[in-house]
mmCIF file of C-alpha atoms in Angstrom:
data_model
loop_
_atom_site.group_PDB
_atom_site.id
_atom_site.type_symbol
_atom_site.label_atom_id
_atom_site.label_comp_id
_atom_site.label_asym_id
_atom_site.label_seq_id
_atom_site.Cartn_x
_atom_site.Cartn_y
_atom_site.Cartn_z
ATOM 1 C CA MET A 342 4.582 49.336 -88.348
ATOM 2 C CA GLY A 343 7.961 50.703 -89.452
ATOM 3 C CA ILE A 344 10.306 48.762 -91.689
ATOM 4 C CA ASP A 345 12.930 48.286 -88.967
ATOM 5 C CA THR A 346 10.365 46.912 -86.509
ATOM 6 C CA LEU A 347 8.826 44.697 -89.172
ATOM 7 C CA LEU A 348 12.222 43.234 -90.071
ATOM 8 C CA ALA A 349 13.105 42.633 -86.428
ATOM 9 C CA GLU A 350 9.835 40.799 -85.773
ATOM 10 C CA ALA A 351 10.162 38.726 -88.947
ATOM 11 C CA THR A 352 13.751 37.799 -88.094
ATOM 12 C CA ALA A 353 12.671 36.639 -84.632
ATOM 13 C CA GLN A 354 9.906 34.491 -86.151
ATOM 14 C CA LEU A 355 12.265 32.875 -88.644
ATOM 15 C CA THR A 356 14.912 32.275 -85.995
ATOM 16 C CA SER A 357 12.365 30.520 -83.780
ATOM 17 C CA ALA A 358 11.411 28.322 -86.746
ATOM 18 C CA GLY A 359 15.049 27.228 -87.159
ATOM 19 C CA VAL A 360 15.702 29.127 -90.382
ATOM 20 C CA ILE A 361 19.387 29.661 -91.100
ATOM 21 C CA ASP A 362 20.247 33.261 -92.090
ATOM 22 C CA ALA A 363 16.918 34.452 -90.692
ATOM 23 C CA ALA A 364 17.786 38.152 -90.932
ATOM 24 C CA LEU A 365 18.894 37.810 -94.549
ATOM 25 C CA ASP A 366 15.736 35.960 -95.544
ATOM 26 C CA ALA A 367 13.555 38.500 -93.744
ATOM 27 C CA ARG A 368 15.204 41.332 -95.672
ATOM 28 C CA LEU A 369 15.124 39.588 -99.042
ATOM 29 C CA LEU A 370 11.433 38.806 -98.694
ATOM 30 C CA LEU A 371 10.669 42.412 -97.793
ATOM 31 C CA GLN A 372 12.653 43.582 -100.810
ATOM 32 C CA PHE A 373 10.687 41.127 -102.939
ATOM 33 C CA VAL A 374 7.321 42.382 -101.665
ATOM 34 C CA THR A 375 8.074 46.122 -101.722
ATOM 35 C CA GLY A 376 10.474 46.352 -104.661
ATOM 36 C CA LEU A 377 12.854 48.392 -102.516
ATOM 37 C CA SER A 378 16.617 47.902 -102.528
ATOM 38 C CA ARG A 379 18.622 47.098 -99.413
ATOM 39 C CA SER A 380 19.821 50.683 -99.112
ATOM 40 C CA GLN A 381 16.274 51.982 -99.521
ATOM 41 C CA LEU A 382 15.086 49.757 -96.682
ATOM 42 C CA ILE A 383 17.832 51.182 -94.456
ATOM 43 C CA LEU A 384 17.075 54.780 -95.378
ATOM 44 C CA ARG A 385 13.342 54.309 -94.833
ATOM 45 C CA GLY A 386 13.660 52.276 -91.650
ATOM 46 C CA ALA A 387 11.162 54.318 -89.672
ATOM 47 C CA GLN A 388 8.553 54.411 -92.441
ATOM 48 C CA PRO A 389 5.633 51.948 -92.452
ATOM 49 C CA VAL A 390 4.843 49.709 -95.397
ATOM 50 C CA ASP A 391 1.419 49.869 -97.003
ATOM 51 C CA GLN A 392 -1.280 47.492 -95.782
ATOM 52 C CA ALA A 393 -1.301 45.278 -98.876
ATOM 53 C CA SER A 394 2.466 44.809 -98.713
ATOM 54 C CA LEU A 395 2.287 44.132 -94.977
ATOM 55 C CA ILE A 396 -0.295 41.374 -95.429
ATOM 56 C CA ARG A 397 1.658 39.814 -98.280
ATOM 57 C CA TYR A 398 4.922 39.983 -96.331
ATOM 58 C CA GLN A 399 3.462 38.374 -93.235
ATOM 59 C CA GLU A 400 2.024 35.599 -95.380
ATOM 60 C CA LEU A 401 5.424 34.898 -96.938
ATOM 61 C CA ILE A 402 7.163 34.962 -93.551
ATOM 62 C CA GLY A 403 4.624 32.424 -92.298
ATOM 63 C CA ARG A 404 5.356 30.147 -95.254
ATOM 64 C CA ARG A 405 9.106 30.550 -94.758
ATOM 65 C CA CYS A 406 8.608 29.541 -91.115
ATOM 66 C CA GLN A 407 7.159 26.308 -92.516
ATOM 67 C CA ARG A 408 10.605 25.861 -94.114
ATOM 68 C CA ILE A 409 9.449 26.467 -97.651
ATOM 69 C CA PRO A 410 12.615 27.575 -99.471
ATOM 70 C CA LEU A 411 13.063 31.288 -100.031
ATOM 71 C CA GLN A 412 13.518 30.669 -103.768
ATOM 72 C CA HIS A 413 10.168 28.895 -104.011
ATOM 73 C CA LEU A 414 8.540 31.946 -102.444
ATOM 74 C CA THR A 415 10.186 34.438 -104.784
ATOM 75 C CA GLY A 416 10.240 32.126 -107.813
ATOM 76 C CA CYS A 417 13.806 32.968 -108.776
ATOM 77 C CA GLN A 418 17.469 32.390 -107.971
ATOM 78 C CA GLU A 419 20.614 34.149 -109.122
ATOM 79 C CA PHE A 420 23.141 31.874 -110.800
ATOM 80 C CA TRP A 421 26.153 32.831 -112.920
ATOM 81 C CA SER A 422 25.101 36.483 -112.325
ATOM 82 C CA LEU A 423 21.819 35.755 -114.129
ATOM 83 C CA ASP A 424 18.274 35.454 -112.776
ATOM 84 C CA PHE A 425 16.648 32.052 -113.255
ATOM 85 C CA VAL A 426 13.106 30.868 -112.687
ATOM 86 C CA VAL A 427 12.876 28.039 -110.153
ATOM 87 C CA SER A 428 10.002 25.891 -108.929
ATOM 88 C CA PRO A 429 9.399 22.902 -106.643
ATOM 89 C CA ALA A 430 9.840 20.729 -109.758
ATOM 90 C CA THR A 431 13.607 21.387 -109.836
ATOM 91 C CA LEU A 432 16.595 21.649 -107.569
ATOM 92 C CA ILE A 433 17.485 25.176 -106.538
ATOM 93 C CA PRO A 434 20.754 26.111 -108.324
ATOM 94 C CA ARG A 435 23.699 26.105 -105.937
ATOM 95 C CA PRO A 436 27.279 27.440 -105.876
ATOM 96 C CA GLU A 437 28.614 23.881 -106.308
ATOM 97 C CA THR A 438 27.130 23.823 -109.794
ATOM 98 C CA GLU A 439 28.770 27.147 -110.642
ATOM 99 C CA PHE A 440 32.052 25.445 -109.729
ATOM 100 C CA LEU A 441 31.143 22.546 -112.040
ATOM 101 C CA LEU A 442 30.602 24.996 -114.899
ATOM 102 C CA GLU A 443 33.832 26.851 -114.145
ATOM 103 C CA ARG A 444 35.768 23.565 -114.364
ATOM 104 C CA ALA A 445 33.961 22.485 -117.530
ATOM 105 C CA LEU A 446 34.487 25.781 -119.336
ATOM 106 C CA ALA A 447 38.144 25.939 -118.296
ATOM 107 C CA GLY A 448 38.713 22.312 -119.249
ATOM 108 C CA CYS A 449 37.296 22.612 -122.754
ATOM 109 C CA ARG A 450 38.917 25.955 -123.546
ATOM 110 C CA GLN A 451 41.036 24.329 -126.260
ATOM 111 C CA LEU A 452 38.211 22.063 -127.413
ATOM 112 C CA LYS A 453 35.877 23.021 -130.242
ATOM 113 C CA VAL A 454 32.434 22.432 -128.746
ATOM 114 C CA ALA A 455 29.599 22.547 -131.243
ATOM 115 C CA HIS A 456 27.229 20.080 -129.601
ATOM 116 C CA ALA A 457 26.884 19.610 -125.829
ATOM 117 C CA LEU A 458 24.641 17.714 -123.434
ATOM 118 C CA ASP A 459 23.337 18.923 -120.083
ATOM 119 C CA LEU A 460 22.236 15.648 -118.495
ATOM 120 C CA CYS A 461 19.708 15.932 -115.636
ATOM 121 C CA THR A 462 19.135 19.554 -116.602
ATOM 122 C CA GLY A 463 16.535 20.468 -113.950
ATOM 123 C CA SER A 464 15.964 24.218 -114.210
ATOM 124 C CA GLY A 465 18.290 24.369 -117.218
ATOM 125 C CA VAL A 466 20.957 26.596 -115.697
ATOM 126 C CA ILE A 467 23.845 24.492 -117.029
ATOM 127 C CA ALA A 468 22.358 24.362 -120.526
ATOM 128 C CA VAL A 469 21.759 28.116 -120.584
ATOM 129 C CA VAL A 470 25.278 28.966 -119.404
ATOM 130 C CA LEU A 471 26.928 26.529 -121.833
ATOM 131 C CA ALA A 472 24.921 27.911 -124.754
ATOM 132 C CA ARG A 473 25.718 31.510 -123.793
ATOM 133 C CA GLU A 474 29.404 30.952 -123.076
ATOM 134 C CA LEU A 475 30.227 28.540 -125.929
ATOM 135 C CA GLY A 476 27.638 29.513 -128.543
ATOM 136 C CA CYS A 477 26.901 25.818 -129.086
ATOM 137 C CA THR A 478 23.712 23.793 -129.265
ATOM 138 C CA VAL A 479 22.887 22.084 -125.973
ATOM 139 C CA VAL A 480 20.534 19.163 -125.482
ATOM 140 C CA ALA A 481 18.895 19.688 -122.075
ATOM 141 C CA ALA A 482 17.853 16.217 -120.899
ATOM 142 C CA ASP A 483 15.732 15.343 -117.880
ATOM 143 C CA ILE A 484 13.338 12.578 -116.859
ATOM 144 C CA SER A 485 10.855 15.141 -115.488
ATOM 145 C CA GLU A 486 8.510 16.971 -117.863
ATOM 146 C CA ALA A 487 7.782 19.496 -115.107
ATOM 147 C CA ALA A 488 11.487 20.276 -114.812
ATOM 148 C CA LEU A 489 11.781 20.641 -118.588
ATOM 149 C CA ARG A 490 9.009 23.246 -118.578
ATOM 150 C CA VAL A 491 11.154 25.317 -116.215
ATOM 151 C CA ALA A 492 14.227 24.756 -118.405
ATOM 152 C CA ARG A 493 12.287 25.925 -121.479
ATOM 153 C CA GLU A 494 11.174 29.054 -119.626
ATOM 154 C CA ASN A 495 14.744 29.839 -118.608
ATOM 155 C CA SER A 496 16.180 29.321 -122.092
ATOM 156 C CA ALA A 497 13.516 31.670 -123.484
ATOM 157 C CA ARG A 498 14.110 34.142 -120.654
ATOM 158 C CA HIS A 499 17.777 34.381 -121.650
ATOM 159 C CA LEU A 500 17.039 34.513 -125.385
ATOM 160 C CA ILE A 501 18.769 31.293 -126.363
ATOM 161 C CA ALA A 502 15.792 28.974 -126.894
ATOM 162 C CA ASP A 503 17.089 28.262 -130.404
ATOM 163 C CA LEU A 504 20.275 26.743 -128.935
ATOM 164 C CA VAL A 505 18.755 24.709 -126.081
ATOM 165 C CA TRP A 506 16.834 21.546 -127.049
ATOM 166 C CA PRO A 507 14.865 20.048 -124.137
ATOM 167 C CA VAL A 508 14.406 16.254 -124.243
ATOM 168 C CA CYS A 509 12.479 14.106 -121.775
ATOM 169 C CA THR A 510 14.564 10.987 -121.148
ATOM 170 C CA ASP A 511 15.873 8.669 -118.451
ATOM 171 C CA LEU A 512 19.544 9.615 -118.789
ATOM 172 C CA PHE A 513 20.626 8.520 -122.299
ATOM 173 C CA ALA A 514 17.644 6.281 -123.101
ATOM 174 C CA ALA A 515 16.000 8.622 -125.635
ATOM 175 C CA LEU A 516 19.167 10.206 -127.042
ATOM 176 C CA ASN A 517 20.141 7.637 -129.676
ATOM 177 C CA TRP A 518 18.967 10.053 -132.391
ATOM 178 C CA CYS A 519 21.603 12.605 -131.364
ATOM 179 C CA ARG A 520 24.981 12.784 -133.011
ATOM 180 C CA PRO A 521 27.878 12.248 -130.567
ATOM 181 C CA PHE A 522 28.453 15.098 -128.147
ATOM 182 C CA ASP A 523 31.691 17.030 -127.824
ATOM 183 C CA LEU A 524 30.933 17.740 -124.166
ATOM 184 C CA ILE A 525 28.675 16.285 -121.472
ATOM 185 C CA VAL A 526 28.091 18.219 -118.257
ATOM 186 C CA SER A 527 25.861 16.854 -115.528
ATOM 187 C CA ASN A 528 24.713 17.513 -112.001
ATOM 188 C CA PRO A 529 23.096 14.104 -111.454
ATOM 189 C CA PRO A 530 21.262 12.882 -108.352
ATOM 190 C CA TYR A 531 24.065 11.880 -105.973
ATOM 191 C CA VAL A 532 22.731 12.137 -102.411
ATOM 192 C CA ALA A 533 22.611 8.767 -100.660
ATOM 193 C CA GLU A 534 18.949 7.763 -100.296
ATOM 194 C CA GLU A 535 19.452 6.955 -96.631
ATOM 195 C CA GLU A 536 20.745 10.483 -95.923
ATOM 196 C CA ILE A 537 17.977 12.561 -97.515
ATOM 197 C CA ASP A 538 15.565 12.583 -94.572
ATOM 198 C CA GLY A 539 18.322 13.968 -92.345
ATOM 199 C CA LEU A 540 18.882 17.038 -94.502
ATOM 200 C CA GLU A 541 17.365 20.453 -93.797
ATOM 201 C CA PRO A 542 13.577 20.498 -94.444
ATOM 202 C CA GLU A 543 14.098 22.979 -97.281
ATOM 203 C CA VAL A 544 15.862 20.151 -99.107
ATOM 204 C CA SER A 545 14.380 16.907 -97.811
ATOM 205 C CA LYS A 546 10.741 18.017 -97.992
ATOM 206 C CA ALA A 547 10.683 20.783 -100.584
ATOM 207 C CA GLU A 548 13.008 19.695 -103.385
ATOM 208 C CA PRO A 549 12.209 16.782 -105.733
ATOM 209 C CA ARG A 550 13.512 13.508 -104.339
ATOM 210 C CA LEU A 551 13.969 12.248 -107.888
ATOM 211 C CA ALA A 552 16.588 14.951 -108.445
ATOM 212 C CA LEU A 553 18.313 14.279 -105.124
ATOM 213 C CA SER A 554 18.508 10.531 -104.631
ATOM 214 C CA GLY A 555 21.424 8.630 -106.077
ATOM 215 C CA GLY A 556 20.160 5.408 -104.511
ATOM 216 C CA PRO A 557 21.854 3.600 -101.600
ATOM 217 C CA GLY A 558 25.290 5.164 -101.214
ATOM 218 C CA GLY A 559 24.474 7.838 -103.798
ATOM 219 C CA MET A 560 26.422 6.375 -106.735
ATOM 220 C CA HIS A 561 23.631 4.776 -108.788
ATOM 221 C CA CYS A 562 23.226 7.535 -111.414
ATOM 222 C CA ILE A 563 26.927 8.304 -111.547
ATOM 223 C CA THR A 564 27.643 4.623 -112.276
ATOM 224 C CA ARG A 565 24.986 4.507 -114.998
ATOM 225 C CA ILE A 566 26.416 7.630 -116.593
ATOM 226 C CA ALA A 567 29.941 6.197 -116.554
ATOM 227 C CA ARG A 568 28.781 3.006 -118.283
ATOM 228 C CA GLU A 569 26.535 4.676 -120.874
ATOM 229 C CA ALA A 570 28.209 8.004 -121.694
ATOM 230 C CA GLN A 571 30.873 6.719 -124.089
ATOM 231 C CA ARG A 572 28.278 5.695 -126.676
ATOM 232 C CA HIS A 573 27.201 9.332 -126.792
ATOM 233 C CA LEU A 574 30.587 11.088 -126.593
ATOM 234 C CA ARG A 575 32.760 11.558 -129.634
ATOM 235 C CA PRO A 576 36.324 10.222 -129.326
ATOM 236 C CA GLY A 577 38.272 12.892 -127.484
ATOM 237 C CA GLY A 578 35.113 14.368 -125.980
ATOM 238 C CA TRP A 579 34.923 15.290 -122.309
ATOM 239 C CA ILE A 580 32.504 14.596 -119.495
ATOM 240 C CA PHE A 581 32.245 16.705 -116.332
ATOM 241 C CA LEU A 582 30.167 15.530 -113.357
ATOM 242 C CA GLU A 583 29.259 17.154 -110.078
ATOM 243 C CA ILE A 584 29.753 14.616 -107.272
ATOM 244 C CA GLY A 585 29.227 14.428 -103.527
ATOM 245 C CA ALA A 586 31.944 15.533 -101.138
ATOM 246 C CA ASP A 587 32.499 11.926 -100.006
ATOM 247 C CA GLN A 588 32.459 10.384 -103.497
ATOM 248 C CA GLY A 589 35.817 11.507 -104.880
ATOM 249 C CA GLU A 590 37.660 8.195 -104.497
ATOM 250 C CA ALA A 591 34.733 6.062 -105.651
ATOM 251 C CA ALA A 592 34.056 8.216 -108.713
ATOM 252 C CA ASP A 593 37.731 8.360 -109.625
ATOM 253 C CA ARG A 594 38.047 4.571 -109.358
ATOM 254 C CA LEU A 595 34.874 4.084 -111.398
ATOM 255 C CA PHE A 596 36.102 6.134 -114.355
ATOM 256 C CA ARG A 597 39.772 5.221 -114.043
ATOM 257 C CA SER A 598 39.618 1.476 -113.385
ATOM 258 C CA ILE A 599 36.169 -0.085 -113.413
ATOM 259 C CA VAL A 600 34.709 1.265 -116.663
ATOM 260 C CA PRO A 601 37.235 1.082 -119.552
ATOM 261 C CA GLY A 602 37.578 3.743 -122.216
ATOM 262 C CA TYR A 603 38.234 6.853 -120.142
ATOM 263 C CA GLY A 604 41.501 8.712 -119.753
ATOM 264 C CA GLN A 605 42.815 11.881 -118.116
ATOM 265 C CA VAL A 606 40.479 11.287 -115.186
ATOM 266 C CA TRP A 607 40.708 13.967 -112.538
ATOM 267 C CA VAL A 608 38.705 15.017 -109.473
ATOM 268 C CA SER A 609 38.778 18.730 -108.587
ATOM 269 C CA ASN A 610 38.236 20.008 -105.065
ATOM 270 C CA ASP A 611 35.963 22.973 -104.467
ATOM 271 C CA LEU A 612 36.971 26.095 -102.549
ATOM 272 C CA ALA A 613 36.305 24.284 -99.275
ATOM 273 C CA GLY A 614 38.767 21.560 -100.264
ATOM 274 C CA ARG A 615 36.084 18.908 -100.850
ATOM 275 C CA PRO A 616 35.924 16.664 -103.930
ATOM 276 C CA ARG A 617 33.272 18.210 -106.175
ATOM 277 C CA VAL A 618 33.856 17.744 -109.916
ATOM 278 C CA LEU A 619 35.037 14.721 -111.877
ATOM 279 C CA ARG A 620 36.292 15.111 -115.428
ATOM 280 C CA ALA A 621 37.190 12.364 -117.876
ATOM 281 C CA ARG A 622 38.068 12.091 -121.566
ATOM 282 C CA HIS A 623 36.640 9.483 -123.917
ATOM 283 C CA GLU A 624 39.637 7.585 -125.229
ATOM 284 C CA PRO A 625 38.458 4.445 -127.059
#
């Protein structure tokens, strides 16, 4: 079976299974199996793939039809123009978190950051980028040991394991030994518990609920962070949080009015105009 025919059949299968971007996923999986580039697939469209690759490809297409995320099938995801290992133990890195990092790095441009915290680190992408971009030590904190194994693998993969310190903890509970941080960046669980089952199966069934659920209304972890972070931020230190698109007003009010000790509170909209990142300064 030629490559073009194989791709067409795979795309039809994925479309029938309700997969968004079926043609893209079909191509990316074939590239993954064969090691060919996109242009090579086009140039060799009439050529068949070998039997071993065909069997492997059809197996992966079948699993993708079951709505297993593409990244769980390939084991990797590009983020910040770097390749990261991912697994079902962590959230798949998303563009929203790149926006969080862009805001954090821009916001602390004039701040000397020697010691940072990536809270709810998951796969460790935030910790790795902060360590690479700022040259600082980063505590990568998560409640999941399985997630921390992925974070360790990614810090080693990008040759900065000496700067990234994984810690298993429920938010700040096990961080009292740390000196105050200059910067805290976090993509915490913020999806409302009651909304998770209505999300695409790739999210609701395949990604860890612990990393998704922010409790009823989605603000549980964000509220805990607001109340606990100041004990771990140096005076003048900054915190940057990724938030849900409907949480801008609530998060702003939380840091500006409900929990004392924060100043210069600001919510930034993403490129789609939705509230996405909250920043606040510790001003005791």
